[in-house]
mmCIF file of C-alpha atoms in Angstrom:
data_model
loop_
_atom_site.group_PDB
_atom_site.id
_atom_site.type_symbol
_atom_site.label_atom_id
_atom_site.label_comp_id
_atom_site.label_asym_id
_atom_site.label_seq_id
_atom_site.Cartn_x
_atom_site.Cartn_y
_atom_site.Cartn_z
ATOM 1 C CA GLU A 3 126.337 88.903 83.604
ATOM 2 C CA ILE A 4 123.031 90.437 83.489
ATOM 3 C CA VAL A 5 122.459 93.107 80.919
ATOM 4 C CA LEU A 6 119.919 95.913 81.521
ATOM 5 C CA THR A 7 118.665 97.557 78.326
ATOM 6 C CA GLN A 8 116.943 101.025 78.896
ATOM 7 C CA SER A 9 114.587 102.687 76.387
ATOM 8 C CA PRO A 10 114.608 105.316 75.090
ATOM 9 C CA ASP A 11 118.200 106.572 75.279
ATOM 10 C CA PHE A 12 116.911 110.308 75.270
ATOM 11 C CA GLN A 13 113.407 112.032 75.594
ATOM 12 C CA SER A 14 112.578 115.588 75.210
ATOM 13 C CA VAL A 15 109.311 116.135 76.902
ATOM 14 C CA THR A 16 107.171 119.071 77.915
ATOM 15 C CA PRO A 17 106.237 120.062 81.504
ATOM 16 C CA LYS A 18 103.350 118.435 82.970
ATOM 17 C CA GLU A 19 103.572 115.462 80.348
ATOM 18 C CA LYS A 20 104.056 111.873 81.527
ATOM 19 C CA VAL A 21 107.259 110.423 81.151
ATOM 20 C CA THR A 22 107.766 106.453 80.773
ATOM 21 C CA ILE A 23 111.263 104.938 80.956
ATOM 22 C CA THR A 24 111.771 101.073 80.524
ATOM 23 C CA CYS A 25 114.448 98.826 81.611
ATOM 24 C CA ARG A 26 114.475 95.234 80.259
ATOM 25 C CA ALA A 27 116.694 92.626 81.985
ATOM 26 C CA SER A 28 118.444 89.884 79.776
ATOM 27 C CA GLN A 29 117.090 87.376 82.565
ATOM 28 C CA SER A 30 114.622 87.196 85.153
ATOM 29 C CA ILE A 31 115.678 89.420 88.225
ATOM 30 C CA GLY A 32 112.443 89.255 90.214
ATOM 31 C CA SER A 33 111.856 92.567 91.984
ATOM 32 C CA ASN A 34 115.690 93.375 92.655
ATOM 33 C CA LEU A 35 115.547 96.359 90.334
ATOM 34 C CA HIS A 36 116.125 100.051 91.463
ATOM 35 C CA TRP A 37 115.949 103.309 89.769
ATOM 36 C CA TYR A 38 118.379 106.559 90.300
ATOM 37 C CA GLN A 39 117.946 109.927 89.068
ATOM 38 C CA GLN A 40 121.601 111.817 88.267
ATOM 39 C CA LYS A 41 121.590 115.452 87.571
ATOM 40 C CA PRO A 42 124.638 116.955 85.889
ATOM 41 C CA ASP A 43 127.653 117.024 88.257
ATOM 42 C CA GLN A 44 126.004 115.179 91.059
ATOM 43 C CA SER A 45 125.847 111.693 92.357
ATOM 44 C CA PRO A 46 122.942 109.390 91.730
ATOM 45 C CA LYS A 47 120.005 109.731 93.814
ATOM 46 C CA LEU A 48 117.774 106.823 94.767
ATOM 47 C CA LEU A 49 114.329 107.081 93.579
ATOM 48 C CA ILE A 50 112.616 103.631 93.481
ATOM 49 C CA LYS A 51 113.676 100.564 95.226
ATOM 50 C CA PHE A 52 112.626 96.741 94.696
ATOM 51 C CA ALA A 53 110.841 97.789 91.284
ATOM 52 C CA SER A 54 107.942 99.761 92.988
ATOM 53 C CA GLN A 55 108.758 100.653 96.292
ATOM 54 C CA SER A 56 109.401 104.694 96.837
ATOM 55 C CA PHE A 57 112.476 105.791 98.635
ATOM 56 C CA SER A 58 112.148 108.213 101.546
ATOM 57 C CA GLY A 59 111.544 111.754 100.438
ATOM 58 C CA VAL A 60 111.040 111.074 96.689
ATOM 59 C CA PRO A 61 107.924 113.038 95.327
ATOM 60 C CA SER A 62 104.836 111.073 94.673
ATOM 61 C CA ARG A 63 104.866 112.015 90.877
ATOM 62 C CA PHE A 64 107.818 109.127 90.470
ATOM 63 C CA SER A 65 106.585 105.553 90.402
ATOM 64 C CA GLY A 66 108.084 102.032 89.623
ATOM 65 C CA SER A 67 106.310 98.743 88.229
ATOM 66 C CA GLY A 68 107.359 95.650 86.678
ATOM 67 C CA SER A 69 108.979 92.225 87.469
ATOM 68 C CA GLY A 70 110.844 89.433 86.150
ATOM 69 C CA THR A 71 112.469 91.220 83.231
ATOM 70 C CA ASP A 72 110.494 94.178 82.029
ATOM 71 C CA PHE A 73 110.346 97.243 84.361
ATOM 72 C CA THR A 74 109.248 100.659 84.037
ATOM 73 C CA LEU A 75 109.729 104.171 85.801
ATOM 74 C CA THR A 76 107.035 106.582 85.558
ATOM 75 C CA ILE A 77 107.225 110.383 86.046
ATOM 76 C CA ASN A 78 103.463 111.818 86.126
ATOM 77 C CA SER A 79 103.382 115.682 85.262
ATOM 78 C CA LEU A 80 107.042 116.343 84.752
ATOM 79 C CA GLU A 81 108.520 119.176 86.418
ATOM 80 C CA ALA A 82 111.546 121.393 85.199
ATOM 81 C CA GLU A 83 113.623 119.958 88.159
ATOM 82 C CA ASP A 84 113.217 116.374 86.724
ATOM 83 C CA ALA A 85 115.422 117.094 83.884
ATOM 84 C CA ALA A 86 118.218 114.399 84.537
ATOM 85 C CA THR A 87 119.596 111.132 83.407
ATOM 86 C CA TYR A 88 117.871 108.078 85.101
ATOM 87 C CA TYR A 89 119.538 104.632 85.414
ATOM 88 C CA CYS A 90 118.244 101.360 86.490
ATOM 89 C CA HIS A 91 120.217 98.906 88.634
ATOM 90 C CA GLN A 92 119.849 95.217 89.151
ATOM 91 C CA SER A 93 121.129 93.661 92.496
ATOM 92 C CA SER A 94 119.698 90.284 91.788
ATOM 93 C CA SER A 95 122.821 88.528 90.852
ATOM 94 C CA LEU A 96 126.673 89.268 90.763
ATOM 95 C CA PRO A 97 128.178 91.336 89.328
ATOM 96 C CA GLN A 98 125.405 94.104 89.718
ATOM 97 C CA THR A 99 124.934 95.878 86.650
ATOM 98 C CA PHE A 100 123.299 99.379 85.638
ATOM 99 C CA GLY A 101 121.303 100.173 82.625
ATOM 100 C CA GLY A 102 122.853 102.602 80.076
ATOM 101 C CA GLY A 103 120.590 105.489 81.296
ATOM 102 C CA THR A 104 118.027 107.567 79.827
ATOM 103 C CA LYS A 105 118.429 111.401 79.514
ATOM 104 C CA VAL A 106 115.252 113.404 79.888
ATOM 105 C CA GLU A 107 115.312 116.771 78.823
ATOM 106 C CA ILE A 108 112.816 119.726 79.337
ATOM 107 C CA LYS A 109 111.302 121.427 76.127
ATOM 108 C CA GLN B 30 122.173 111.416 108.385
ATOM 109 C CA VAL B 31 124.899 109.188 106.875
ATOM 110 C CA GLN B 32 127.453 110.915 104.730
ATOM 111 C CA LEU B 33 130.119 109.480 102.455
ATOM 112 C CA GLN B 34 132.993 111.339 101.365
ATOM 113 C CA GLU B 35 135.787 110.025 98.693
ATOM 114 C CA SER B 36 139.244 111.123 98.971
ATOM 115 C CA GLY B 37 142.662 110.296 97.047
ATOM 116 C CA PRO B 38 144.655 111.678 94.108
ATOM 117 C CA GLY B 39 143.010 113.179 91.224
ATOM 118 C CA LEU B 40 145.698 112.371 88.896
ATOM 119 C CA VAL B 41 147.468 108.861 88.593
ATOM 120 C CA LYS B 42 150.353 107.800 86.159
ATOM 121 C CA PRO B 43 149.727 104.942 83.717
ATOM 122 C CA SER B 44 150.789 101.516 85.186
ATOM 123 C CA GLU B 45 150.335 102.811 88.624
ATOM 124 C CA THR B 46 148.098 101.873 91.368
ATOM 125 C CA LEU B 47 144.780 104.189 92.044
ATOM 126 C CA SER B 48 144.193 104.629 95.661
ATOM 127 C CA LEU B 49 140.823 106.079 97.254
ATOM 128 C CA THR B 50 139.403 106.202 100.530
ATOM 129 C CA CYS B 51 135.869 106.648 101.531
ATOM 130 C CA THR B 52 135.041 108.044 104.780
ATOM 131 C CA VAL B 53 131.732 107.486 106.257
ATOM 132 C CA SER B 54 129.970 109.781 109.127
ATOM 133 C CA GLY B 55 126.741 109.964 110.628
ATOM 134 C CA GLY B 56 126.933 106.103 111.237
ATOM 135 C CA SER B 57 129.394 103.222 112.076
ATOM 136 C CA ILE B 58 130.634 100.816 109.441
ATOM 137 C CA SER B 59 130.935 98.082 111.827
ATOM 138 C CA SER B 60 127.542 98.485 113.180
ATOM 139 C CA GLY B 61 126.000 96.367 110.294
ATOM 140 C CA PRO B 62 124.003 95.040 108.440
ATOM 141 C CA TYR B 63 125.114 97.677 105.730
ATOM 142 C CA TYR B 64 127.287 96.616 102.710
ATOM 143 C CA TRP B 65 129.563 99.362 101.265
ATOM 144 C CA GLY B 66 130.498 99.727 97.694
ATOM 145 C CA TRP B 67 132.417 101.413 94.878
ATOM 146 C CA ILE B 68 131.055 102.527 91.299
ATOM 147 C CA ARG B 69 132.668 104.659 88.610
ATOM 148 C CA GLN B 70 131.452 106.593 85.862
ATOM 149 C CA HIS B 71 133.453 107.188 82.827
ATOM 150 C CA PRO B 72 133.427 110.626 81.378
ATOM 151 C CA GLY B 73 129.897 111.139 79.840
ATOM 152 C CA LYS B 74 128.954 107.564 80.033
ATOM 153 C CA GLY B 75 126.905 105.411 82.382
ATOM 154 C CA LEU B 76 127.579 103.639 85.715
ATOM 155 C CA GLU B 77 129.768 100.831 86.276
ATOM 156 C CA TRP B 78 129.561 98.604 89.481
ATOM 157 C CA ILE B 79 133.055 97.678 91.035
ATOM 158 C CA GLY B 80 132.554 95.920 93.767
ATOM 159 C CA TYR B 81 131.459 95.751 97.671
ATOM 160 C CA ILE B 82 132.619 94.961 101.074
ATOM 161 C CA TYR B 83 131.231 94.239 104.641
ATOM 162 C CA TYR B 84 132.885 95.365 107.681
ATOM 163 C CA SER B 85 133.989 91.930 108.384
ATOM 164 C CA GLY B 86 136.115 92.072 105.363
ATOM 165 C CA ASN B 87 133.836 90.109 102.983
ATOM 166 C CA THR B 88 134.413 91.361 99.437
ATOM 167 C CA TYR B 89 133.069 90.599 95.819
ATOM 168 C CA TYR B 90 134.569 92.342 92.810
ATOM 169 C CA ASN B 91 133.201 92.746 89.338
ATOM 170 C CA PRO B 92 135.099 90.011 87.447
ATOM 171 C CA SER B 93 136.018 92.566 84.664
ATOM 172 C CA LEU B 94 138.328 94.184 87.235
ATOM 173 C CA GLN B 95 138.825 91.233 89.690
ATOM 174 C CA SER B 96 142.425 90.744 88.728
ATOM 175 C CA ARG B 97 143.235 94.453 89.695
ATOM 176 C CA VAL B 98 141.049 95.630 92.262
ATOM 177 C CA THR B 99 141.194 95.529 96.202
ATOM 178 C CA ILE B 100 138.458 96.913 98.485
ATOM 179 C CA SER B 101 139.498 96.893 102.201
ATOM 180 C CA VAL B 102 137.818 98.338 105.261
ATOM 181 C CA ASP B 103 139.302 100.068 108.369
ATOM 182 C CA THR B 104 136.547 99.881 111.059
ATOM 183 C CA SER B 105 138.648 102.063 113.500
ATOM 184 C CA LYS B 106 138.594 105.015 111.133
ATOM 185 C CA ASN B 107 135.233 104.464 109.760
ATOM 186 C CA GLN B 108 136.529 104.135 106.211
ATOM 187 C CA PHE B 109 136.889 101.820 103.309
ATOM 188 C CA SER B 110 139.217 101.931 100.412
ATOM 189 C CA LEU B 111 139.660 101.241 96.773
ATOM 190 C CA ARG B 112 142.831 100.111 95.220
ATOM 191 C CA LEU B 113 143.165 99.456 91.500
ATOM 192 C CA SER B 114 146.339 98.601 90.065
ATOM 193 C CA SER B 115 148.121 98.830 86.592
ATOM 194 C CA VAL B 116 145.769 101.646 85.506
ATOM 195 C CA THR B 117 145.445 102.867 82.088
ATOM 196 C CA ALA B 118 143.397 105.876 80.464
ATOM 197 C CA ALA B 119 140.361 103.500 80.389
ATOM 198 C CA ASP B 120 140.537 103.968 84.206
ATOM 199 C CA THR B 121 139.816 107.560 83.972
ATOM 200 C CA ALA B 122 136.456 108.080 85.548
ATOM 201 C CA VAL B 123 134.479 109.782 88.567
ATOM 202 C CA TYR B 124 134.632 107.059 91.310
ATOM 203 C CA TYR B 125 131.712 107.030 93.858
ATOM 204 C CA CYS B 126 131.311 105.219 97.365
ATOM 205 C CA ALA B 127 127.908 104.219 98.318
ATOM 206 C CA ARG B 128 126.204 102.467 100.934
ATOM 207 C CA TYR B 129 123.692 99.618 100.372
ATOM 208 C CA CYS B 130 120.310 99.967 102.250
ATOM 209 C CA SER B 131 121.098 96.753 103.824
ATOM 210 C CA THR B 132 122.131 93.591 102.299
ATOM 211 C CA THR B 133 123.421 93.626 98.860
ATOM 212 C CA ARG B 134 120.086 92.950 97.488
ATOM 213 C CA CYS B 135 119.287 96.488 98.290
ATOM 214 C CA PRO B 136 119.861 99.620 96.634
ATOM 215 C CA PHE B 137 122.373 102.257 97.213
ATOM 216 C CA ASP B 138 120.482 104.659 99.356
ATOM 217 C CA TYR B 139 123.708 106.832 100.047
ATOM 218 C CA TRP B 140 126.373 107.996 97.756
ATOM 219 C CA GLY B 141 129.407 110.133 98.079
ATOM 220 C CA GLN B 142 130.027 113.111 95.893
ATOM 221 C CA GLY B 143 132.462 111.345 93.655
ATOM 222 C CA THR B 144 135.899 112.117 92.837
ATOM 223 C CA LEU B 145 137.331 112.508 89.369
ATOM 224 C CA VAL B 146 140.392 110.397 88.875
ATOM 225 C CA THR B 147 142.601 110.926 85.623
ATOM 226 C CA VAL B 148 145.136 108.587 84.456
ATOM 227 C CA SER B 149 147.727 110.333 82.587
ATOM 228 C CA SER B 150 151.685 110.676 82.527
#
């Protein structure tokens, strides 16, 4: 089973700041890495697919990069509505797995 | 616009079987090429992948749950279902159904709202 390790676990950020979340895979997964945003009491929403492709309707301040074992989700110019927990997900091999999540709080 | 909606009992007794159904609207399960999955989230915790199904009935389950889980599909009702047997308190979670954007290499692009299932006597 591929383990996805996200860091940090928690981040408190001022609006308009840049946020960087990393996801490290225990073995190479190519670009089969996706990012979701989950707000309290809501289901996860797809932000980025295949490491760097933005999903339809997602604001341009969200971007992804990486391949192999190291991946990054970047939120440029954080907005108050971005307060949420962010998860990475690998679909390279079965069973599929998720990272532990990164909670982003707005200061 | 595809929509998914989970339904089923919110309370299940220990040792019994948890049964949930996901009803898909805005698209046909049997039109392909989409796969359909179940994911759960323990209270205050992260996401756990349970398994997937294709409309043909092809399935794959998380080995950690494989001995207890069954995912099935009813194309006539445009639904797919989850059964988890011999439940314990550790199975208390919000259960989500979701659609893969195409093959199982894809992410989940549409999710249901989730349903909380509590295992308690």
